[in-house]
mmCIF file of C-alpha atoms in Angstrom:
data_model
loop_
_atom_site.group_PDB
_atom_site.id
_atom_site.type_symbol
_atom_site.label_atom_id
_atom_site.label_comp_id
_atom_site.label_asym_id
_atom_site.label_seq_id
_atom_site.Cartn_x
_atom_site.Cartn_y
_atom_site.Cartn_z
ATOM 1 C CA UNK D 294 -20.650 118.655 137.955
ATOM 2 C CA UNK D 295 -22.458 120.186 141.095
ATOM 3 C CA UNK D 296 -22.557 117.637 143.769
ATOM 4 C CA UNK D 297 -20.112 114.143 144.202
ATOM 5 C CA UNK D 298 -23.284 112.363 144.096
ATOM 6 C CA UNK D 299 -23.543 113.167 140.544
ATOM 7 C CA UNK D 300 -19.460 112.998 139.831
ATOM 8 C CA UNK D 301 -19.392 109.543 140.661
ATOM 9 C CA UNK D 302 -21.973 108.620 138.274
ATOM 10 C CA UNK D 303 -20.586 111.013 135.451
ATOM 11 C CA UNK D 304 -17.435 108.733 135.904
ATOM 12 C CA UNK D 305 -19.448 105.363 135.960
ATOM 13 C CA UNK D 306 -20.776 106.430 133.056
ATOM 14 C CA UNK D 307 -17.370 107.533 131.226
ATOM 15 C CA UNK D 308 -16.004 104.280 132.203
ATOM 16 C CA UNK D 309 -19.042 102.238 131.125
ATOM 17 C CA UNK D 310 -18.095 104.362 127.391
ATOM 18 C CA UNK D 311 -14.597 103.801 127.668
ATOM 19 C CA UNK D 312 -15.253 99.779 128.233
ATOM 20 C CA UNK D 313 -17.344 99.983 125.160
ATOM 21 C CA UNK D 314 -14.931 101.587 122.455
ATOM 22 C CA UNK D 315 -12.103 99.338 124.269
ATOM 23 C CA UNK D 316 -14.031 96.413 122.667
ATOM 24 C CA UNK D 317 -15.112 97.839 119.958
ATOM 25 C CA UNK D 318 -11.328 98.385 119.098
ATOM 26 C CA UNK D 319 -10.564 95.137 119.974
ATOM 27 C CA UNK D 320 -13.289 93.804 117.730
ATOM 28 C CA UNK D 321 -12.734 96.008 114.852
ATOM 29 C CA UNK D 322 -8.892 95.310 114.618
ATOM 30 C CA UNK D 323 -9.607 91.690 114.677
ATOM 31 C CA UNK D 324 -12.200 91.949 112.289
ATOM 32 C CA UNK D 325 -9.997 93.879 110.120
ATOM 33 C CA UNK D 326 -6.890 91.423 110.505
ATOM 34 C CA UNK D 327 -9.409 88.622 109.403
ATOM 35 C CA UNK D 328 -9.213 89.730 105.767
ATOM 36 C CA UNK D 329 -11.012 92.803 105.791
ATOM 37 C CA UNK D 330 -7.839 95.257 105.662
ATOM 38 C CA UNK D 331 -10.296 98.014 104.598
ATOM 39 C CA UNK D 332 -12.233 98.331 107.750
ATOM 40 C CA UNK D 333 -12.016 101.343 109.383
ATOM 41 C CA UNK D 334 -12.345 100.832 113.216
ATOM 42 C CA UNK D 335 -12.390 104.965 113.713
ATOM 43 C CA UNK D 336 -15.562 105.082 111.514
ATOM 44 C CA UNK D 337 -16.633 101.980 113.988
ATOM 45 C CA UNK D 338 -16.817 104.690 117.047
ATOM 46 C CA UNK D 339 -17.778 107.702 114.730
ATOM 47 C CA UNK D 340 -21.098 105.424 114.170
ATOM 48 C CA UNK D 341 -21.720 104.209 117.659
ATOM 49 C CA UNK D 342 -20.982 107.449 119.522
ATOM 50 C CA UNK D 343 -23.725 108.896 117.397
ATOM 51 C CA UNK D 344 -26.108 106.417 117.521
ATOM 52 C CA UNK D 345 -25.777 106.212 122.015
ATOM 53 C CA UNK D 346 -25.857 109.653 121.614
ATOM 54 C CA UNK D 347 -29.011 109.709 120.065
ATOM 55 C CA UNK D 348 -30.173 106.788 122.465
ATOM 56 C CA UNK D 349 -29.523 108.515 125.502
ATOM 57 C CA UNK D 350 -31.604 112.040 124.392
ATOM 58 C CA UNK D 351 -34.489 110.011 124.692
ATOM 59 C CA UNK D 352 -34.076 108.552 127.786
ATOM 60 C CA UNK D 353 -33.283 111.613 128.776
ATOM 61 C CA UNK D 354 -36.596 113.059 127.570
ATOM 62 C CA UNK D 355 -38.417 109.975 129.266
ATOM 63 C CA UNK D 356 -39.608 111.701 132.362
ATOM 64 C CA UNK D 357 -41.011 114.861 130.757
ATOM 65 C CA UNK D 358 -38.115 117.079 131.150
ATOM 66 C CA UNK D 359 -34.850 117.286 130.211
ATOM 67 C CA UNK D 360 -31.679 118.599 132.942
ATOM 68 C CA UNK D 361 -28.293 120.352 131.880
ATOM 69 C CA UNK D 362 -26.473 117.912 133.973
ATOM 70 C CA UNK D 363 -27.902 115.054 131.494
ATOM 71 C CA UNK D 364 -27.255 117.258 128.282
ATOM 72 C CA UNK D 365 -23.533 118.090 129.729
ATOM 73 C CA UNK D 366 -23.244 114.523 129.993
ATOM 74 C CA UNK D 367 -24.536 113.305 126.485
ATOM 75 C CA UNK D 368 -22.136 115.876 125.156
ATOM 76 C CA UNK D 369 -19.421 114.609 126.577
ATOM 77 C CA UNK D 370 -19.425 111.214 125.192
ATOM 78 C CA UNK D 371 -18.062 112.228 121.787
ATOM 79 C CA UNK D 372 -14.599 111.417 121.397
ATOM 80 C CA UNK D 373 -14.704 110.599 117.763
ATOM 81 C CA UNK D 374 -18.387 112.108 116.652
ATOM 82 C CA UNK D 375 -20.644 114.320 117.962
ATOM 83 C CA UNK D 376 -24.438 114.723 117.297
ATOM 84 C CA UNK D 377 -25.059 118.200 117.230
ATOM 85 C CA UNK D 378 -21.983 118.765 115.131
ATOM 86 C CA UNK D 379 -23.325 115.985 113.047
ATOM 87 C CA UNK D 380 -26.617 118.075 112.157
ATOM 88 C CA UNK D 381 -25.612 121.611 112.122
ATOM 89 C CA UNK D 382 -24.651 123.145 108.479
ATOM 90 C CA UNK D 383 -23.537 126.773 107.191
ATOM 91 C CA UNK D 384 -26.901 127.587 107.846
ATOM 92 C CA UNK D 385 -27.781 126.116 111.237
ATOM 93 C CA UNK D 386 -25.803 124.801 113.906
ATOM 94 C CA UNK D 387 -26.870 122.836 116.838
ATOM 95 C CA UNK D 388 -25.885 123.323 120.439
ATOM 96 C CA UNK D 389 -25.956 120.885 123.022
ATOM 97 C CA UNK D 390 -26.426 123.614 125.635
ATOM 98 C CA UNK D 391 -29.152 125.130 124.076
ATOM 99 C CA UNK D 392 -31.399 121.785 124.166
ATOM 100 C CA UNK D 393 -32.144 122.556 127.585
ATOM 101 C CA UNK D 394 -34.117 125.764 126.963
ATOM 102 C CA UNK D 395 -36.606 123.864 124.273
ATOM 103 C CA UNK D 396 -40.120 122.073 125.713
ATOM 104 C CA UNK D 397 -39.830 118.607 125.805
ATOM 105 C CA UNK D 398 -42.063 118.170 123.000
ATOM 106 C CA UNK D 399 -39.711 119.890 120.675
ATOM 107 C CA UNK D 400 -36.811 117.715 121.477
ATOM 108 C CA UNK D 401 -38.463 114.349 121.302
ATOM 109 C CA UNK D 402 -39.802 115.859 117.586
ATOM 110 C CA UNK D 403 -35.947 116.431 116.855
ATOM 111 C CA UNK D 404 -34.794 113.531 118.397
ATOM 112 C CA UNK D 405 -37.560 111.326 116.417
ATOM 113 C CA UNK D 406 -35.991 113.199 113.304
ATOM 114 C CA UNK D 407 -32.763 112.101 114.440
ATOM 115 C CA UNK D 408 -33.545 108.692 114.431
ATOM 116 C CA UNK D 409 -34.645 108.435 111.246
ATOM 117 C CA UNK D 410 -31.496 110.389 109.483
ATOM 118 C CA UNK D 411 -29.027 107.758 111.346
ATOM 119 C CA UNK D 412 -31.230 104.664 110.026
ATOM 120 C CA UNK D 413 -28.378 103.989 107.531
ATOM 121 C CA UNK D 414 -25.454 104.551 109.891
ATOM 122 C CA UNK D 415 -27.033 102.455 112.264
ATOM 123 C CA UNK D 416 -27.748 99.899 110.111
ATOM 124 C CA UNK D 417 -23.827 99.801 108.868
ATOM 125 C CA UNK D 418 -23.235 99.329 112.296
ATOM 126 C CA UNK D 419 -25.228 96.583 113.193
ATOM 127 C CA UNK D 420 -23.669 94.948 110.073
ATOM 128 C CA UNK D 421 -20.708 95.104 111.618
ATOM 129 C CA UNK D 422 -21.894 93.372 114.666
ATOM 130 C CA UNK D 423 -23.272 90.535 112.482
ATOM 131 C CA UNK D 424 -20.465 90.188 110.159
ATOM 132 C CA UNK D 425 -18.616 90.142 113.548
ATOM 133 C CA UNK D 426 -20.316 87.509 115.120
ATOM 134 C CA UNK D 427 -20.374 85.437 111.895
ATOM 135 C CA UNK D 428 -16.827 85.445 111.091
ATOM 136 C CA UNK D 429 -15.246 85.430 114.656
ATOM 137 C CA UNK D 430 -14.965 82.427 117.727
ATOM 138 C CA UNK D 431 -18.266 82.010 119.649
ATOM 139 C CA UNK D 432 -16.104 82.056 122.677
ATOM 140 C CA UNK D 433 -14.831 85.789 121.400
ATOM 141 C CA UNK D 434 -17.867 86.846 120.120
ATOM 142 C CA UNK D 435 -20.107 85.659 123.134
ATOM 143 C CA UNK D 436 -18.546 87.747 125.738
ATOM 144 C CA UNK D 437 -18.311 90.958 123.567
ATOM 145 C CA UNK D 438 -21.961 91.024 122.875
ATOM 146 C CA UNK D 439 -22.651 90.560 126.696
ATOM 147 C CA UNK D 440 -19.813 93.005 127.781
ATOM 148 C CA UNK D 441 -21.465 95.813 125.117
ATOM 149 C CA UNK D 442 -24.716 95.411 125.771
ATOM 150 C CA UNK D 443 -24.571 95.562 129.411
ATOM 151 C CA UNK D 444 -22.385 98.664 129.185
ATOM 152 C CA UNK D 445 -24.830 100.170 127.169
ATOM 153 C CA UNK D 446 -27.387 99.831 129.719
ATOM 154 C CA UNK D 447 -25.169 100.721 132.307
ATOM 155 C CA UNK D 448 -24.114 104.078 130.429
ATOM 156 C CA UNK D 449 -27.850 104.570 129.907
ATOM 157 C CA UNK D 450 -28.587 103.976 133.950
ATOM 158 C CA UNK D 451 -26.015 106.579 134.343
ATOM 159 C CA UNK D 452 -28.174 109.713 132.554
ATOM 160 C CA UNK D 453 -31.324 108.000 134.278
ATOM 161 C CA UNK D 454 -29.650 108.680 137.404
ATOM 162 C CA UNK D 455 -27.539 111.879 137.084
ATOM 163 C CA UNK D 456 -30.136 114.277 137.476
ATOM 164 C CA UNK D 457 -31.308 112.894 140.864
ATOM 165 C CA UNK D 458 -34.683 111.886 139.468
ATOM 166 C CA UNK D 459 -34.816 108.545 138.420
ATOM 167 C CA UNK D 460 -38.125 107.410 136.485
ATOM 168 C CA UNK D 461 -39.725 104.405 135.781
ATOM 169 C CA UNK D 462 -39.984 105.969 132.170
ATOM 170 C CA UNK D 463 -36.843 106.336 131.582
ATOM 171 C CA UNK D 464 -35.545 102.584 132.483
ATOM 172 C CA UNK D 465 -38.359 101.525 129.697
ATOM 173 C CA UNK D 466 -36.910 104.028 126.643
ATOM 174 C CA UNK D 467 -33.475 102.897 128.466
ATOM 175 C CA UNK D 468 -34.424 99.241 127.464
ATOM 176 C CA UNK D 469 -36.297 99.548 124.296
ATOM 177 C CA UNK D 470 -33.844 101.842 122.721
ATOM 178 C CA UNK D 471 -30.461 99.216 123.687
ATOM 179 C CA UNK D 472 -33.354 96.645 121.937
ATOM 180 C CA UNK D 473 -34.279 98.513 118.857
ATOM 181 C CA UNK D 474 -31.031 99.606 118.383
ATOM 182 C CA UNK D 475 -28.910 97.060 118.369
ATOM 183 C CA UNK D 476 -30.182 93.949 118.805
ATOM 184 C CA UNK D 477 -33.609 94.277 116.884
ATOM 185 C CA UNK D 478 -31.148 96.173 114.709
ATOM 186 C CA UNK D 479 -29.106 93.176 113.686
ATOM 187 C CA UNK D 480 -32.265 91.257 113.099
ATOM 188 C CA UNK D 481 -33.169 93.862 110.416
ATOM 189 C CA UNK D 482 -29.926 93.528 108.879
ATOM 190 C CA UNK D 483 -30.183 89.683 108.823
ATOM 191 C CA UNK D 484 -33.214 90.017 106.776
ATOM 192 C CA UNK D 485 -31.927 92.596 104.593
ATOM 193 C CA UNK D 486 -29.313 90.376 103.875
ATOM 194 C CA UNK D 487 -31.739 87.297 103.232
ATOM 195 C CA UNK D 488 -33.775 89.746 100.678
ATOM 196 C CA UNK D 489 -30.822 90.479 98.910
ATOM 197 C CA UNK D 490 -28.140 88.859 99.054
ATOM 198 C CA UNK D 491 -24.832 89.244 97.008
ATOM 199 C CA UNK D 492 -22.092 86.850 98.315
ATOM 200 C CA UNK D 493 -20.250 90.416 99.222
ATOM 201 C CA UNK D 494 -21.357 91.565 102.488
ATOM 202 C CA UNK D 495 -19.239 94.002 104.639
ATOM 203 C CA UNK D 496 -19.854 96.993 106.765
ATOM 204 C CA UNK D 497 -19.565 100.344 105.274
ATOM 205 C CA UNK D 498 -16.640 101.375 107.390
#
């Protein structure tokens, strides 16, 4: 990281991550332990880190332009999954480093692409979050939601920041991605689950 400016935020924003599997551990193993001894709470992180990682290349494309200090920092939050490795086959592979080089417009086409290939992991996810608040205490289940959202935003603030330019553009994708995502995300589920509806819900984790 060039400056400390920018290395304290980096490490705001790898704590704000940390925070956020923490509970999602937490929340998975209890989940599990509550009859679900199938649940797989590595699968849990594989299909958030790829879904925040997705998140945060847009807000990093929000003010036109995209830095290598952001990219170096949306790369670095895979511990368990990782986007570009996620995409890349025997016959392409992805680099994060390379993103940096491509116009804007190009990246917000392949991030747009993105999206819609991780519609079904994200989904599964936001089942899980359902299922989760379902099935578990309201006085459990009421302070995870607010703990992960918020560090959500907070990771998102981060990249907003990092580059030293922050945007008015970016705090709106910041918000209406954490939205869409997750919680219009578990709305979508809910009705999915309305539609159809076979007395054997669970995530697919």
């Amino acid at each position: 990281m060039p400056n400390n400016d920018t290395k304290t935020i980096f490490d705001g924003m790898v704590k704000s991550f940390t925070d956020i599997l923490n509970l999602l551990t937490a929340a998975g193993n209890a989940f599990r332990d509550d009859g679900h001894p199938d649940f797989s709470v590595d699968i849990l992180h594989r299909q958030f880190e790829l879904s925040i990682q997705c998140a945060l290349l847009a807000v990093s494309l929000a003010d036109g332009k995209i830095s290598k200090a952001e990219i170096a920092a949306i790369a670095s939050l895979g511990v368990h999954a990782d986007l570009m490795e996620m995409l890349s086959d025997e016959e392409t592979e992805f680099k994060w480093d390379e993103l940096p080089a491509q116009s804007p417009y190009i990246i917000s086409k392949f991030q747009l692409n993105i999206e819609r290939n991780l519609e079904k992991l994200l989904d599964d996810f936001c089942l899980f979050l359902v299922l989760y608040k379902e099935t578990r205490p309201e006085d459990e289940v009421d302070p995870f939601m607010t703990s992960f959202l918020t560090d959500c935003r907070e990771l998102a603030q981060g990249l907003a920041e990092i580059d030293g330019n922050r945007d008015e553009n970016e705090q709106y994708v910041l918000e209406d991605k954490i939205k869409s995502y997750y919680l219009e995300g578990m709305l979508r589920v809910l009705e999915k689950i309305s539609a159809d509806d076979d007395g054997n819900r669970r995530p697919q984790a």
